[in-house]
């Protein structure tokens, strides 16, 4: 298994697009977080500030997750488009192990970039906000990093199921952005609560909250668990489909 992960690591790190996407993940996370923090003034948020400044500082995650989705999708769909998947499966015929090694290599690459972006966001927010982020930072920091890793695996899962880059990215963007939008647009409070509780992104992003936790549709760690269940469940379904179909 170690050799399989190393092979996938080599493939990913030798692609220029991988490094561009990882750099974009870190930069967008930090830049959007800094922009969100700079929008807060003492007039809007006087001291003491009752807004959730930690969650505000991590707003960049909501944009950089799209980059992680693309990274995950390209990691396997590019091999289908070029025909390299046949070479991969000839060298490594165990398809479950191939998919698991791709997931492991992607996680190892995404986590440091996500950590850099998240920590930079919080560091810049301390310099920008009139009231620096306070409260427990460990949970939202670790949770935000895990969100980006899980979204990368979600992209891998969708591309494995669909074998198409455009289709996987389009469907993934719908999950990331359209479903949360629907949770705000539906008129039924019951359905709003259900979507915010069980849709992957509204639930997952609850991990960033540090204030008014009782008002959340789902608690932070269970919310992240919902996102993890989608990512792991779809990865399992993708593995079954990958095992049953020809390359």
mmCIF file of N, CA and C in Angstrom, residues 137-203:
data_model
loop_
_atom_site.group_PDB
_atom_site.id
_atom_site.type_symbol
_atom_site.label_atom_id
_atom_site.label_comp_id
_atom_site.label_asym_id
_atom_site.label_seq_id
_atom_site.Cartn_x
_atom_site.Cartn_y
_atom_site.Cartn_z
ATOM 1 N N UNK A 137 -10.245 28.489 19.365
ATOM 2 C CA UNK A 137 -9.842 28.493 17.954
ATOM 3 C C UNK A 137 -9.503 27.094 17.440
ATOM 4 N N UNK A 138 -9.216 26.159 18.332
ATOM 5 C CA UNK A 138 -8.729 24.855 17.887
ATOM 6 C C UNK A 138 -9.765 24.129 17.045
ATOM 7 N N UNK A 139 -11.015 24.060 17.522
ATOM 8 C CA UNK A 139 -12.052 23.333 16.777
ATOM 9 C C UNK A 139 -12.309 23.936 15.399
ATOM 10 N N UNK A 140 -12.593 25.249 15.269
ATOM 11 C CA UNK A 140 -12.822 25.785 13.931
ATOM 12 C C UNK A 140 -11.607 25.698 13.017
ATOM 13 N N UNK A 141 -10.399 25.761 13.600
ATOM 14 C CA UNK A 141 -9.194 25.655 12.771
ATOM 15 C C UNK A 141 -9.048 24.251 12.203
ATOM 16 N N UNK A 142 -9.083 23.260 13.076
ATOM 17 C CA UNK A 142 -8.969 21.870 12.612
ATOM 18 C C UNK A 142 -10.149 21.510 11.713
ATOM 19 N N UNK A 143 -11.345 21.955 12.098
ATOM 20 C CA UNK A 143 -12.535 21.642 11.314
ATOM 21 C C UNK A 143 -12.480 22.221 9.914
ATOM 22 N N UNK A 144 -11.981 23.450 9.774
ATOM 23 C CA UNK A 144 -11.896 24.077 8.454
ATOM 24 C C UNK A 144 -10.900 23.347 7.558
ATOM 25 N N UNK A 145 -9.792 22.898 8.152
ATOM 26 C CA UNK A 145 -8.821 22.100 7.384
ATOM 27 C C UNK A 145 -9.469 20.800 6.916
ATOM 28 N N UNK A 146 -10.204 20.159 7.817
ATOM 29 C CA UNK A 146 -10.868 18.899 7.453
ATOM 30 C C UNK A 146 -11.939 19.116 6.387
ATOM 31 N N UNK A 147 -12.626 20.251 6.421
ATOM 32 C CA UNK A 147 -13.622 20.544 5.385
ATOM 33 C C UNK A 147 -12.975 20.509 4.007
ATOM 34 N N UNK A 148 -11.833 21.179 3.867
ATOM 35 C CA UNK A 148 -11.177 21.238 2.565
ATOM 36 C C UNK A 148 -10.663 19.869 2.131
ATOM 37 N N UNK A 149 -10.173 19.081 3.073
ATOM 38 C CA UNK A 149 -9.733 17.722 2.728
ATOM 39 C C UNK A 149 -10.919 16.868 2.297
ATOM 40 N N UNK A 150 -12.028 16.964 3.033
ATOM 41 C CA UNK A 150 -13.211 16.163 2.700
ATOM 42 C C UNK A 150 -13.822 16.577 1.365
ATOM 43 N N UNK A 151 -13.792 17.865 1.051
ATOM 44 C CA UNK A 151 -14.319 18.317 -0.243
ATOM 45 C C UNK A 151 -13.440 17.797 -1.374
ATOM 46 N N UNK A 152 -12.125 17.718 -1.146
ATOM 47 C CA UNK A 152 -11.238 17.121 -2.137
ATOM 48 C C UNK A 152 -11.618 15.663 -2.400
ATOM 49 N N UNK A 153 -11.889 14.931 -1.339
ATOM 50 C CA UNK A 153 -12.315 13.532 -1.487
ATOM 51 C C UNK A 153 -13.680 13.443 -2.148
ATOM 52 N N UNK A 154 -14.535 14.435 -1.900
ATOM 53 C CA UNK A 154 -15.835 14.470 -2.571
ATOM 54 C C UNK A 154 -15.650 14.621 -4.070
ATOM 55 N N UNK A 155 -14.720 15.487 -4.485
ATOM 56 C CA UNK A 155 -14.425 15.635 -5.903
ATOM 57 C C UNK A 155 -13.910 14.344 -6.513
ATOM 58 N N UNK A 156 -13.022 13.654 -5.788
ATOM 59 C CA UNK A 156 -12.527 12.355 -6.254
ATOM 60 C C UNK A 156 -13.668 11.364 -6.405
ATOM 61 N N UNK A 157 -14.572 11.343 -5.433
ATOM 62 C CA UNK A 157 -15.699 10.396 -5.458
ATOM 63 C C UNK A 157 -16.597 10.643 -6.661
ATOM 64 N N UNK A 158 -16.960 11.898 -6.897
ATOM 65 C CA UNK A 158 -17.863 12.213 -7.997
ATOM 66 C C UNK A 158 -17.224 11.908 -9.350
ATOM 67 N N UNK A 159 -15.927 12.202 -9.479
ATOM 68 C CA UNK A 159 -15.245 11.924 -10.743
ATOM 69 C C UNK A 159 -15.113 10.423 -10.981
ATOM 70 N N UNK A 160 -14.949 9.652 -9.899
ATOM 71 C CA UNK A 160 -14.890 8.197 -10.039
ATOM 72 C C UNK A 160 -16.234 7.642 -10.497
ATOM 73 N N UNK A 161 -17.308 8.205 -9.989
ATOM 74 C CA UNK A 161 -18.640 7.748 -10.374
ATOM 75 C C UNK A 161 -19.001 8.153 -11.795
ATOM 76 N N UNK A 162 -18.644 9.383 -12.189
ATOM 77 C CA UNK A 162 -19.097 9.930 -13.472
ATOM 78 C C UNK A 162 -18.078 9.774 -14.599
ATOM 79 N N UNK A 163 -16.804 9.624 -14.261
ATOM 80 C CA UNK A 163 -15.724 9.526 -15.253
ATOM 81 C C UNK A 163 -15.647 10.762 -16.154
ATOM 82 N N UNK A 164 -16.107 11.863 -15.688
ATOM 83 C CA UNK A 164 -16.155 13.058 -16.526
ATOM 84 C C UNK A 164 -15.813 14.271 -15.666
ATOM 85 N N UNK A 165 -14.830 15.043 -16.106
ATOM 86 C CA UNK A 165 -14.386 16.182 -15.310
ATOM 87 C C UNK A 165 -15.477 17.226 -15.160
ATOM 88 N N UNK A 166 -16.066 17.630 -16.297
ATOM 89 C CA UNK A 166 -17.082 18.685 -16.260
ATOM 90 C C UNK A 166 -18.297 18.259 -15.446
ATOM 91 N N UNK A 167 -18.738 17.027 -15.639
ATOM 92 C CA UNK A 167 -19.905 16.549 -14.907
ATOM 93 C C UNK A 167 -19.653 16.484 -13.408
ATOM 94 N N UNK A 168 -18.472 15.983 -13.014
ATOM 95 C CA UNK A 168 -18.153 15.876 -11.596
ATOM 96 C C UNK A 168 -18.057 17.254 -10.947
ATOM 97 N N UNK A 169 -17.410 18.194 -11.641
ATOM 98 C CA UNK A 169 -17.255 19.530 -11.073
ATOM 99 C C UNK A 169 -18.599 20.244 -10.997
ATOM 100 N N UNK A 170 -19.420 20.105 -12.043
ATOM 101 C CA UNK A 170 -20.736 20.755 -12.042
ATOM 102 C C UNK A 170 -21.609 20.217 -10.914
ATOM 103 N N UNK A 171 -21.663 18.906 -10.787
ATOM 104 C CA UNK A 171 -22.466 18.312 -9.718
ATOM 105 C C UNK A 171 -21.909 18.698 -8.348
ATOM 106 N N UNK A 172 -20.584 18.695 -8.221
ATOM 107 C CA UNK A 172 -19.979 19.061 -6.956
ATOM 108 C C UNK A 172 -20.255 20.504 -6.573
ATOM 109 N N UNK A 173 -20.187 21.417 -7.541
ATOM 110 C CA UNK A 173 -20.484 22.819 -7.253
ATOM 111 C C UNK A 173 -21.943 23.003 -6.841
ATOM 112 N N UNK A 174 -22.821 22.189 -7.433
ATOM 113 C CA UNK A 174 -24.220 22.232 -7.023
ATOM 114 C C UNK A 174 -24.386 21.831 -5.571
ATOM 115 N N UNK A 175 -23.647 20.793 -5.162
ATOM 116 C CA UNK A 175 -23.707 20.349 -3.769
ATOM 117 C C UNK A 175 -23.142 21.417 -2.830
ATOM 118 N N UNK A 176 -22.048 22.059 -3.265
ATOM 119 C CA UNK A 176 -21.374 23.035 -2.399
ATOM 120 C C UNK A 176 -22.128 24.349 -2.270
ATOM 121 N N UNK A 177 -22.782 24.788 -3.375
ATOM 122 C CA UNK A 177 -23.331 26.145 -3.378
ATOM 123 C C UNK A 177 -24.844 26.220 -3.617
ATOM 124 N N UNK A 178 -25.374 25.371 -4.469
ATOM 125 C CA UNK A 178 -26.800 25.469 -4.780
ATOM 126 C C UNK A 178 -27.649 24.971 -3.621
ATOM 127 N N UNK A 179 -27.267 23.850 -3.026
ATOM 128 C CA UNK A 179 -28.043 23.301 -1.909
ATOM 129 C C UNK A 179 -28.078 24.268 -0.720
ATOM 130 N N UNK A 180 -26.943 24.865 -0.314
ATOM 131 C CA UNK A 180 -27.033 25.864 0.764
ATOM 132 C C UNK A 180 -27.903 27.052 0.401
ATOM 133 N N UNK A 181 -27.890 27.444 -0.879
ATOM 134 C CA UNK A 181 -28.743 28.552 -1.316
ATOM 135 C C UNK A 181 -30.209 28.180 -1.183
ATOM 136 N N UNK A 182 -30.545 26.934 -1.524
ATOM 137 C CA UNK A 182 -31.932 26.477 -1.393
ATOM 138 C C UNK A 182 -32.390 26.514 0.060
ATOM 139 N N UNK A 183 -31.449 26.209 0.968
ATOM 140 C CA UNK A 183 -31.828 26.213 2.389
ATOM 141 C C UNK A 183 -32.197 27.611 2.859
ATOM 142 N N UNK A 184 -31.720 28.637 2.153
ATOM 143 C CA UNK A 184 -32.083 30.010 2.494
ATOM 144 C C UNK A 184 -33.333 30.478 1.767
ATOM 145 N N UNK A 185 -33.633 29.848 0.612
ATOM 146 C CA UNK A 185 -34.738 30.320 -0.224
ATOM 147 C C UNK A 185 -36.066 29.636 0.070
ATOM 148 N N UNK A 186 -36.020 28.397 0.564
ATOM 149 C CA UNK A 186 -37.288 27.698 0.807
ATOM 150 C C UNK A 186 -38.072 28.415 1.900
ATOM 151 N N UNK A 187 -39.366 28.456 1.719
ATOM 152 C CA UNK A 187 -40.212 29.197 2.652
ATOM 153 C C UNK A 187 -40.573 28.398 3.897
ATOM 154 N N UNK A 188 -40.473 27.080 3.802
ATOM 155 C CA UNK A 188 -40.853 26.229 4.930
ATOM 156 C C UNK A 188 -39.737 26.187 5.975
ATOM 157 N N UNK A 189 -39.994 26.623 7.203
ATOM 158 C CA UNK A 189 -38.963 26.525 8.256
ATOM 159 C C UNK A 189 -38.519 25.088 8.505
ATOM 160 N N UNK A 190 -39.447 24.149 8.328
ATOM 161 C CA UNK A 190 -39.095 22.745 8.545
ATOM 162 C C UNK A 190 -38.052 22.283 7.551
ATOM 163 N N UNK A 191 -38.262 22.614 6.260
ATOM 164 C CA UNK A 191 -37.307 22.214 5.234
ATOM 165 C C UNK A 191 -36.014 22.995 5.335
ATOM 166 N N UNK A 192 -36.097 24.249 5.749
ATOM 167 C CA UNK A 192 -34.872 25.008 5.988
ATOM 168 C C UNK A 192 -34.010 24.302 7.029
ATOM 169 N N UNK A 193 -34.644 23.908 8.111
ATOM 170 C CA UNK A 193 -33.911 23.231 9.184
ATOM 171 C C UNK A 193 -33.340 21.901 8.695
ATOM 172 N N UNK A 194 -34.125 21.155 7.908
ATOM 173 C CA UNK A 194 -33.648 19.859 7.418
ATOM 174 C C UNK A 194 -32.448 20.014 6.489
ATOM 175 N N UNK A 195 -32.518 20.985 5.578
ATOM 176 C CA UNK A 195 -31.412 21.208 4.654
ATOM 177 C C UNK A 195 -30.157 21.676 5.386
ATOM 178 N N UNK A 196 -30.336 22.559 6.357
ATOM 179 C CA UNK A 196 -29.177 23.049 7.100
ATOM 180 C C UNK A 196 -28.582 21.953 7.988
ATOM 181 N N UNK A 197 -29.414 20.992 8.351
ATOM 182 C CA UNK A 197 -28.947 19.924 9.238
ATOM 183 C C UNK A 197 -28.326 18.759 8.473
ATOM 184 N N UNK A 198 -28.877 18.433 7.290
ATOM 185 C CA UNK A 198 -28.473 17.217 6.594
ATOM 186 C C UNK A 198 -27.776 17.451 5.268
ATOM 187 N N UNK A 199 -27.829 18.665 4.708
ATOM 188 C CA UNK A 199 -27.054 18.951 3.498
ATOM 189 C C UNK A 199 -25.577 19.040 3.886
ATOM 190 N N UNK A 200 -24.665 18.556 3.060
ATOM 191 C CA UNK A 200 -23.265 18.434 3.499
ATOM 192 C C UNK A 200 -22.601 19.744 3.872
ATOM 193 N N UNK A 201 -22.784 20.804 3.076
ATOM 194 C CA UNK A 201 -22.029 22.020 3.362
ATOM 195 C C UNK A 201 -22.608 22.860 4.500
ATOM 196 N N UNK A 202 -23.920 23.128 4.547
ATOM 197 C CA UNK A 202 -24.421 23.853 5.725
ATOM 198 C C UNK A 202 -24.079 23.139 7.026
ATOM 199 N N UNK A 203 -24.181 21.814 7.013
ATOM 200 C CA UNK A 203 -23.854 21.044 8.212
ATOM 201 C C UNK A 203 -22.358 21.114 8.503
#
